Amino acid sequence: MRKFNEVVIFGGTHGNEMSGIHLVRNWLADPQPLKDICGCNVTPCIANPEAVQLCRRYKDCDLNRQFSVENYQDNHTASTPYEVKQAKHLNSLFSDLDESSNTSRKLLLDLHNTTANTKCCLILTQNDDVLPFHLAKYIQNKLPQGMCNILMLPNSMYSHSRTITKYGLGIEVGPQPQGVLRADICSLQKNAVFSALEFSKKFNDGDDFSGGEIFIYTVMKPVYFPVDSKGNHIGMVHPKLQDNDFKLLSVTDPVFLMTDGCVKTISDVSVVEDMDSSCLSTVFVNEAAYYEKNVAFFLTVKSTIDLASFLSPFPKTS
């Protein structure tokens, strides 16, 4: 049976997301509480130290978009963006994708904050492996009811940190302003990490996690702020949408309040005919970090996954 031989915990992938930074700094000073829960090696890591020092999302470019084969293979120079070089460095330290062992793997937990009202958002990537789904289900059941949702990203959405190991999970908690540390949000993230470590130990001890089902929200597309010909915003997130991440959304619900007082619905600003309109919801509503991309929120579709449909909780790899 396969086991986790190491759990890697990234904090500070974005340098102004303070919960993960605070937790990882404390665990670097005293990692024993993590090892007591997990029973295997646990490695906390400040992923983007220069951005953390600056208390900015990134120094040169978004680190959580740089984990690509192209960046790993490039011969970097003095002019190469810091985060591109850092992604290659982190991959060299922690990647287990080239290991020949079929009995041990790493688990990567990447800690993030959001200014949106997501509570605890567990982020998975579409794949055919069941283990991260069981991990997310375990964490969700350990946290207070209504405080944790599971988000699934398309495989091709972006080159994030969790691609450097076979098994990874993003733990994003909010709302928390950038550069600010909230005790309740930090505590929620800490409890999620401890629950993940408990799962790791139980899995290594041979506990059965087969079967069951979970609700997930699959990201479908971004919805952009309305702008004028100069790119200036002419609409704001509507008060009835603000702070309502993961709430079901009707195509007639207001999403933008325009500067002229008019109201726009989702059907006014985005094509949704290819989605199940009875299961639409939003996530990362009015997220501050996405203003540079002009993204107001992401549309998701809620669905149920039958975990028994997967072939194995820990399939073999070639």
Short mmCIF file of C-alpha atoms in Angstrom, two decimals:
data_model
loop_
_atom_site.label_atom_id
_atom_site.label_comp_id
_atom_site.label_asym_id
_atom_site.label_seq_id
_atom_site.Cartn_x
_atom_site.Cartn_y
_atom_site.Cartn_z
CA MET A 1 0.00 0.00 0.00
CA ARG A 2 1.21 3.46 -0.80
CA LYS A 3 1.85 6.01 1.90
CA PHE A 4 2.69 9.66 2.25
CA ASN A 5 6.35 10.02 3.18
CA GLU A 6 6.20 13.81 3.48
CA VAL A 7 3.68 16.62 3.76
CA VAL A 8 4.90 19.96 2.38
CA ILE A 9 3.11 23.11 3.52
CA PHE A 10 3.52 26.31 1.49
CA GLY A 11 2.75 29.66 3.06
CA GLY A 12 3.43 32.98 1.39
CA THR A 13 3.02 31.83 -2.19
CA HIS A 14 1.49 35.29 -2.35
CA GLY A 15 3.40 37.65 -0.10
CA ASN A 16 0.44 39.58 1.33
CA GLU A 17 -1.72 36.59 2.31
CA MET A 18 -0.92 36.61 5.96
CA SER A 19 -2.58 33.52 7.48
CA GLY A 20 -0.32 31.01 5.75
CA ILE A 21 2.73 33.19 6.34
CA HIS A 22 1.96 33.44 10.07
CA LEU A 23 1.29 29.71 10.43
CA VAL A 24 4.35 28.57 8.46
CA ARG A 25 6.65 30.93 10.37
CA ASN A 26 5.41 29.43 13.63
CA TRP A 27 5.80 25.88 12.35
CA LEU A 28 9.31 26.60 11.09
CA ALA A 29 10.18 27.69 14.62
CA ASP A 30 8.52 24.62 16.15
CA PRO A 31 7.48 21.85 13.71
CA GLN A 32 6.83 19.27 16.42
CA PRO A 33 3.04 19.86 16.68
CA LEU A 34 2.75 19.02 12.97
CA LYS A 35 4.78 15.83 13.31
CA ASP A 36 2.78 14.78 16.37
CA ILE A 37 -0.42 14.85 14.30
CA CYS A 38 0.89 13.49 11.02
CA GLY A 39 3.40 10.83 12.01
CA CYS A 40 5.55 11.46 8.90
CA ASN A 41 7.90 14.20 7.77
CA VAL A 42 6.27 17.63 7.56
CA THR A 43 8.09 20.46 5.79
CA PRO A 44 6.76 24.02 6.21
CA CYS A 45 8.08 26.46 3.59
CA ILE A 46 7.78 30.18 2.89
CA ALA A 47 7.30 29.82 -0.85
CA ASN A 48 7.89 33.41 -1.98
CA PRO A 49 10.21 35.03 0.59
CA GLU A 50 10.95 38.21 -1.39
CA ALA A 51 7.25 38.96 -1.89
CA VAL A 52 6.66 38.24 1.81
CA GLN A 53 9.41 40.72 2.69
CA LEU A 54 7.69 43.31 0.48
CA CYS A 55 4.21 42.34 1.76
CA ARG A 56 3.02 42.24 -1.85
CA ARG A 57 1.27 39.54 -3.85
CA TYR A 58 4.42 39.11 -5.91
CA LYS A 59 7.74 40.80 -6.66
CA ASP A 60 7.89 40.48 -10.47
CA CYS A 61 5.02 38.17 -11.48
CA ASP A 62 2.49 35.83 -9.88
CA LEU A 63 4.40 32.82 -8.50
CA ASN A 64 1.26 30.70 -8.58
CA ARG A 65 1.18 30.90 -12.39
CA GLN A 66 4.83 29.92 -13.01
CA PHE A 67 4.95 26.18 -12.26
CA SER A 68 5.31 25.00 -15.85
CA VAL A 69 7.64 22.62 -17.65
CA GLU A 70 8.76 25.50 -19.88
CA ASN A 71 9.90 27.52 -16.86
CA TYR A 72 11.68 24.51 -15.35
CA GLN A 73 13.62 23.90 -18.57
CA ASP A 74 14.56 27.50 -19.36
CA ASN A 75 18.12 28.66 -18.78
CA HIS A 76 17.40 31.57 -16.49
CA THR A 77 19.39 34.79 -16.57
CA ALA A 78 19.69 37.87 -14.39
CA SER A 79 16.70 39.35 -16.19
CA THR A 80 14.45 36.34 -15.53
CA PRO A 81 11.58 37.33 -13.18
CA TYR A 82 12.21 36.33 -9.59
CA GLU A 83 9.07 34.19 -9.33
CA VAL A 84 9.95 32.22 -12.46
CA LYS A 85 13.29 31.28 -10.91
CA GLN A 86 11.61 30.57 -7.56
CA ALA A 87 9.10 28.20 -9.16
CA LYS A 88 11.96 26.22 -10.69
CA HIS A 89 13.74 26.16 -7.32
CA LEU A 90 10.66 24.93 -5.45
CA ASN A 91 10.05 22.27 -8.08
CA SER A 92 13.63 21.03 -7.69
CA LEU A 93 13.18 20.83 -3.91
CA PHE A 94 9.79 19.18 -3.67
CA SER A 95 8.65 17.55 -6.91
CA ASP A 96 7.95 13.84 -6.69
CA LEU A 97 6.69 13.41 -10.25
CA ASP A 98 9.94 11.83 -11.48
CA GLU A 99 10.39 9.47 -8.57
CA SER A 100 10.36 5.77 -9.41
CA SER A 101 8.93 4.72 -6.05
CA ASN A 102 5.42 3.23 -6.20
CA THR A 103 5.09 3.11 -2.42
CA SER A 104 5.55 6.68 -1.22
CA ARG A 105 4.41 10.12 -2.26
CA LYS A 106 4.38 13.70 -1.03
CA LEU A 107 1.30 15.75 -0.24
CA LEU A 108 1.49 19.50 -0.89
CA LEU A 109 -0.78 21.90 1.00
CA ASP A 110 -0.72 25.44 -0.41
CA LEU A 111 -2.16 28.05 1.96
CA HIS A 112 -3.89 31.15 0.60
CA ASN A 113 -6.12 34.01 1.66
CA THR A 114 -8.84 35.77 -0.27
CA THR A 115 -10.68 39.03 0.32
CA ALA A 116 -13.86 37.22 -0.80
CA ASN A 117 -16.27 35.63 1.67
CA THR A 118 -15.38 32.02 0.86
CA LYS A 119 -14.86 30.78 4.44
CA CYS A 120 -12.61 27.73 3.89
CA CYS A 121 -12.31 26.90 0.19
CA LEU A 122 -10.53 23.64 -0.65
CA ILE A 123 -9.12 23.76 -4.17
CA LEU A 124 -8.69 20.65 -6.29
CA THR A 125 -7.77 20.19 -9.94
CA GLN A 126 -9.67 17.96 -12.33
CA ASN A 127 -8.05 14.54 -12.58
CA ASP A 128 -8.97 10.88 -12.36
CA ASP A 129 -7.55 10.27 -8.90
CA VAL A 130 -9.85 9.99 -5.92
CA LEU A 131 -7.45 10.64 -3.05
CA PRO A 132 -7.58 14.48 -2.99
CA PHE A 133 -11.38 14.28 -3.04
CA HIS A 134 -11.36 12.05 0.03
CA LEU A 135 -8.91 14.44 1.69
CA ALA A 136 -11.20 17.40 0.95
CA LYS A 137 -14.25 15.51 2.19
CA TYR A 138 -12.44 14.64 5.43
CA ILE A 139 -11.46 18.27 6.07
CA GLN A 140 -14.97 19.49 5.23
CA ASN A 141 -16.50 17.06 7.73
CA LYS A 142 -14.07 18.15 10.46
CA LEU A 143 -14.84 21.87 10.13
CA PRO A 144 -18.08 23.48 11.35
CA GLN A 145 -21.06 22.99 9.04
CA GLY A 146 -21.28 25.62 6.32
CA MET A 147 -17.68 26.79 6.81
CA CYS A 148 -16.04 24.74 4.04
CA ASN A 149 -16.71 24.23 0.33
CA ILE A 150 -14.81 22.30 -2.33
CA LEU A 151 -13.78 24.01 -5.56
CA MET A 152 -12.47 22.21 -8.64
CA LEU A 153 -10.36 23.96 -11.28
CA PRO A 154 -9.94 22.84 -14.89
CA ASN A 155 -6.58 21.16 -15.49
CA SER A 156 -5.49 23.87 -17.90
CA MET A 157 -6.60 26.91 -15.89
CA TYR A 158 -3.10 27.91 -14.76
CA SER A 159 0.30 26.51 -13.73
CA HIS A 160 -0.13 26.46 -9.95
CA SER A 161 2.13 25.18 -7.19
CA ARG A 162 0.17 21.99 -6.60
CA THR A 163 1.32 20.61 -9.94
CA ILE A 164 4.80 19.86 -8.58
CA THR A 165 3.56 16.86 -6.59
CA LYS A 166 1.11 14.14 -7.56
CA TYR A 167 -1.15 15.02 -4.64
CA GLY A 168 -1.92 18.57 -3.62
CA LEU A 169 -4.64 20.71 -2.11
CA GLY A 170 -5.13 24.46 -1.96
CA ILE A 171 -6.55 25.76 1.32
CA GLU A 172 -7.88 29.28 0.72
CA VAL A 173 -9.65 31.12 3.54
CA GLY A 174 -11.43 34.45 3.70
CA PRO A 175 -12.55 37.10 3.95
CA GLN A 176 -9.28 38.71 4.96
CA PRO A 177 -7.80 41.97 3.61
CA GLN A 178 -4.42 41.80 1.94
CA GLY A 179 -1.56 42.38 4.35
CA VAL A 180 -3.83 41.84 7.37
CA LEU A 181 -4.01 38.93 9.83
CA ARG A 182 -7.43 38.01 11.25
CA ALA A 183 -7.47 35.59 14.18
CA ASP A 184 -10.69 33.85 13.14
CA ILE A 185 -9.54 33.32 9.55
CA CYS A 186 -6.09 32.16 10.61
CA SER A 187 -7.64 29.72 13.09
CA LEU A 188 -9.90 28.31 10.36
CA GLN A 189 -6.89 27.69 8.13
CA LYS A 190 -4.91 26.12 10.95
CA ASN A 191 -7.78 23.72 11.71
CA ALA A 192 -7.99 22.77 8.03
CA VAL A 193 -4.26 22.00 7.93
CA PHE A 194 -4.45 19.93 11.11
CA SER A 195 -7.38 18.00 9.63
CA ALA A 196 -5.34 17.32 6.49
CA LEU A 197 -2.49 15.99 8.63
CA GLU A 198 -4.93 13.77 10.54
CA PHE A 199 -6.17 12.38 7.23
CA SER A 200 -2.58 11.70 6.15
CA LYS A 201 -1.90 9.69 9.28
CA LYS A 202 -5.14 7.75 8.99
CA PHE A 203 -4.40 6.99 5.35
CA ASN A 204 -0.88 5.85 6.19
CA ASP A 205 -2.31 3.67 8.96
CA GLY A 206 -4.55 1.93 6.44
CA ASP A 207 -7.95 3.48 7.22
CA ASP A 208 -10.58 2.86 4.55
CA PHE A 209 -11.85 5.99 2.77
CA SER A 210 -13.68 4.27 -0.08
CA GLY A 211 -17.14 5.31 -1.24
CA GLY A 212 -19.33 8.24 -0.35
CA GLU A 213 -20.10 11.40 -2.28
CA ILE A 214 -19.29 15.09 -2.12
CA PHE A 215 -20.66 18.33 -3.48
CA ILE A 216 -18.19 20.31 -5.55
CA TYR A 217 -18.21 23.62 -7.38
CA THR A 218 -16.47 23.47 -10.76
CA VAL A 219 -15.05 26.74 -12.11
CA MET A 220 -16.50 27.46 -15.54
CA LYS A 221 -15.44 30.97 -16.53
CA PRO A 222 -14.51 34.44 -15.21
CA VAL A 223 -16.96 37.32 -15.40
CA TYR A 224 -15.35 40.70 -15.99
CA PHE A 225 -16.23 44.13 -14.68
CA PRO A 226 -18.06 46.35 -17.18
CA VAL A 227 -15.68 49.01 -18.50
CA ASP A 228 -15.83 52.01 -20.81
CA SER A 229 -13.72 52.56 -23.92
CA LYS A 230 -10.77 53.63 -21.72
CA GLY A 231 -10.95 50.55 -19.53
CA ASN A 232 -12.44 52.35 -16.51
CA HIS A 233 -15.01 50.51 -14.43
CA ILE A 234 -18.59 51.56 -15.05
CA GLY A 235 -20.11 48.95 -12.76
CA MET A 236 -19.61 47.51 -9.26
CA VAL A 237 -20.49 44.15 -7.75
CA HIS A 238 -24.13 44.41 -6.76
CA PRO A 239 -24.83 44.48 -2.99
CA LYS A 240 -27.02 41.38 -3.31
CA LEU A 241 -24.08 39.44 -4.75
CA GLN A 242 -21.38 40.85 -2.49
CA ASP A 243 -20.22 38.35 0.19
CA ASN A 244 -22.40 35.59 -1.28
CA ASP A 245 -19.75 33.20 -2.56
CA PHE A 246 -21.03 29.66 -3.22
CA LYS A 247 -24.68 30.77 -3.09
CA LEU A 248 -26.91 29.52 -5.92
CA LEU A 249 -27.46 32.20 -8.55
CA SER A 250 -30.43 32.71 -10.84
CA VAL A 251 -29.79 34.12 -14.31
CA THR A 252 -32.12 36.98 -13.35
CA ASP A 253 -30.30 37.84 -10.10
CA PRO A 254 -28.45 41.19 -10.09
CA VAL A 255 -24.66 40.96 -10.33
CA PHE A 256 -23.57 44.52 -11.24
CA LEU A 257 -24.78 47.94 -10.15
CA MET A 258 -23.87 50.35 -12.94
CA THR A 259 -22.70 53.90 -12.31
CA ASP A 260 -25.85 55.19 -14.01
CA GLY A 261 -28.00 53.26 -11.52
CA CYS A 262 -28.96 50.43 -13.87
CA VAL A 263 -28.72 46.81 -12.76
CA LYS A 264 -27.14 44.02 -14.81
CA THR A 265 -27.94 40.32 -14.37
CA ILE A 266 -25.66 37.43 -15.19
CA SER A 267 -27.51 36.84 -18.46
CA ASP A 268 -26.77 40.46 -19.42
CA VAL A 269 -23.00 40.12 -19.05
CA SER A 270 -22.09 36.47 -19.71
CA VAL A 271 -23.12 33.58 -21.93
CA VAL A 272 -24.55 30.86 -19.70
CA GLU A 273 -26.51 28.75 -22.19
CA ASP A 274 -23.86 26.03 -22.03
CA MET A 275 -24.23 25.68 -18.24
CA ASP A 276 -26.89 24.16 -16.02
CA SER A 277 -28.61 27.36 -14.90
CA SER A 278 -30.20 25.58 -11.92
CA CYS A 279 -26.74 24.94 -10.43
CA LEU A 280 -24.97 28.26 -11.08
CA SER A 281 -23.06 29.97 -8.30
CA THR A 282 -20.16 32.38 -7.90
CA VAL A 283 -16.80 32.33 -6.13
CA PHE A 284 -14.07 34.88 -5.39
CA VAL A 285 -16.63 37.67 -5.59
CA ASN A 286 -14.90 41.07 -5.73
CA GLU A 287 -11.51 39.51 -4.95
CA ALA A 288 -8.99 42.33 -4.66
CA ALA A 289 -6.14 40.37 -6.27
CA TYR A 290 -8.13 39.92 -9.48
CA TYR A 291 -8.70 43.62 -10.10
CA GLU A 292 -5.49 43.67 -12.14
CA LYS A 293 -7.16 41.13 -14.44
CA ASN A 294 -10.50 43.00 -14.30
CA VAL A 295 -12.20 39.83 -12.99
CA ALA A 296 -15.27 40.50 -10.84
CA PHE A 297 -15.97 36.86 -9.94
CA PHE A 298 -15.95 33.33 -11.34
CA LEU A 299 -19.00 31.36 -12.37
CA THR A 300 -19.19 27.81 -11.05
CA VAL A 301 -21.55 24.89 -11.43
CA LYS A 302 -22.45 22.79 -8.40
CA SER A 303 -22.54 19.02 -8.81
CA THR A 304 -22.23 15.78 -6.89
CA ILE A 305 -19.33 13.36 -7.27
CA ASP A 306 -19.79 9.70 -6.39
CA LEU A 307 -16.44 8.72 -4.92
CA ALA A 308 -17.24 5.04 -5.35
CA SER A 309 -17.01 5.54 -9.12
CA PHE A 310 -13.23 5.91 -8.88
CA LEU A 311 -11.26 2.73 -9.40
CA SER A 312 -8.79 3.03 -6.53
CA PRO A 313 -8.00 5.33 -3.60
CA PHE A 314 -4.33 5.28 -4.57
CA PRO A 315 -3.87 4.10 -8.17
CA LYS A 316 -0.57 2.91 -9.51
CA THR A 317 1.45 5.11 -11.80
CA SER A 318 3.58 4.05 -14.72
#
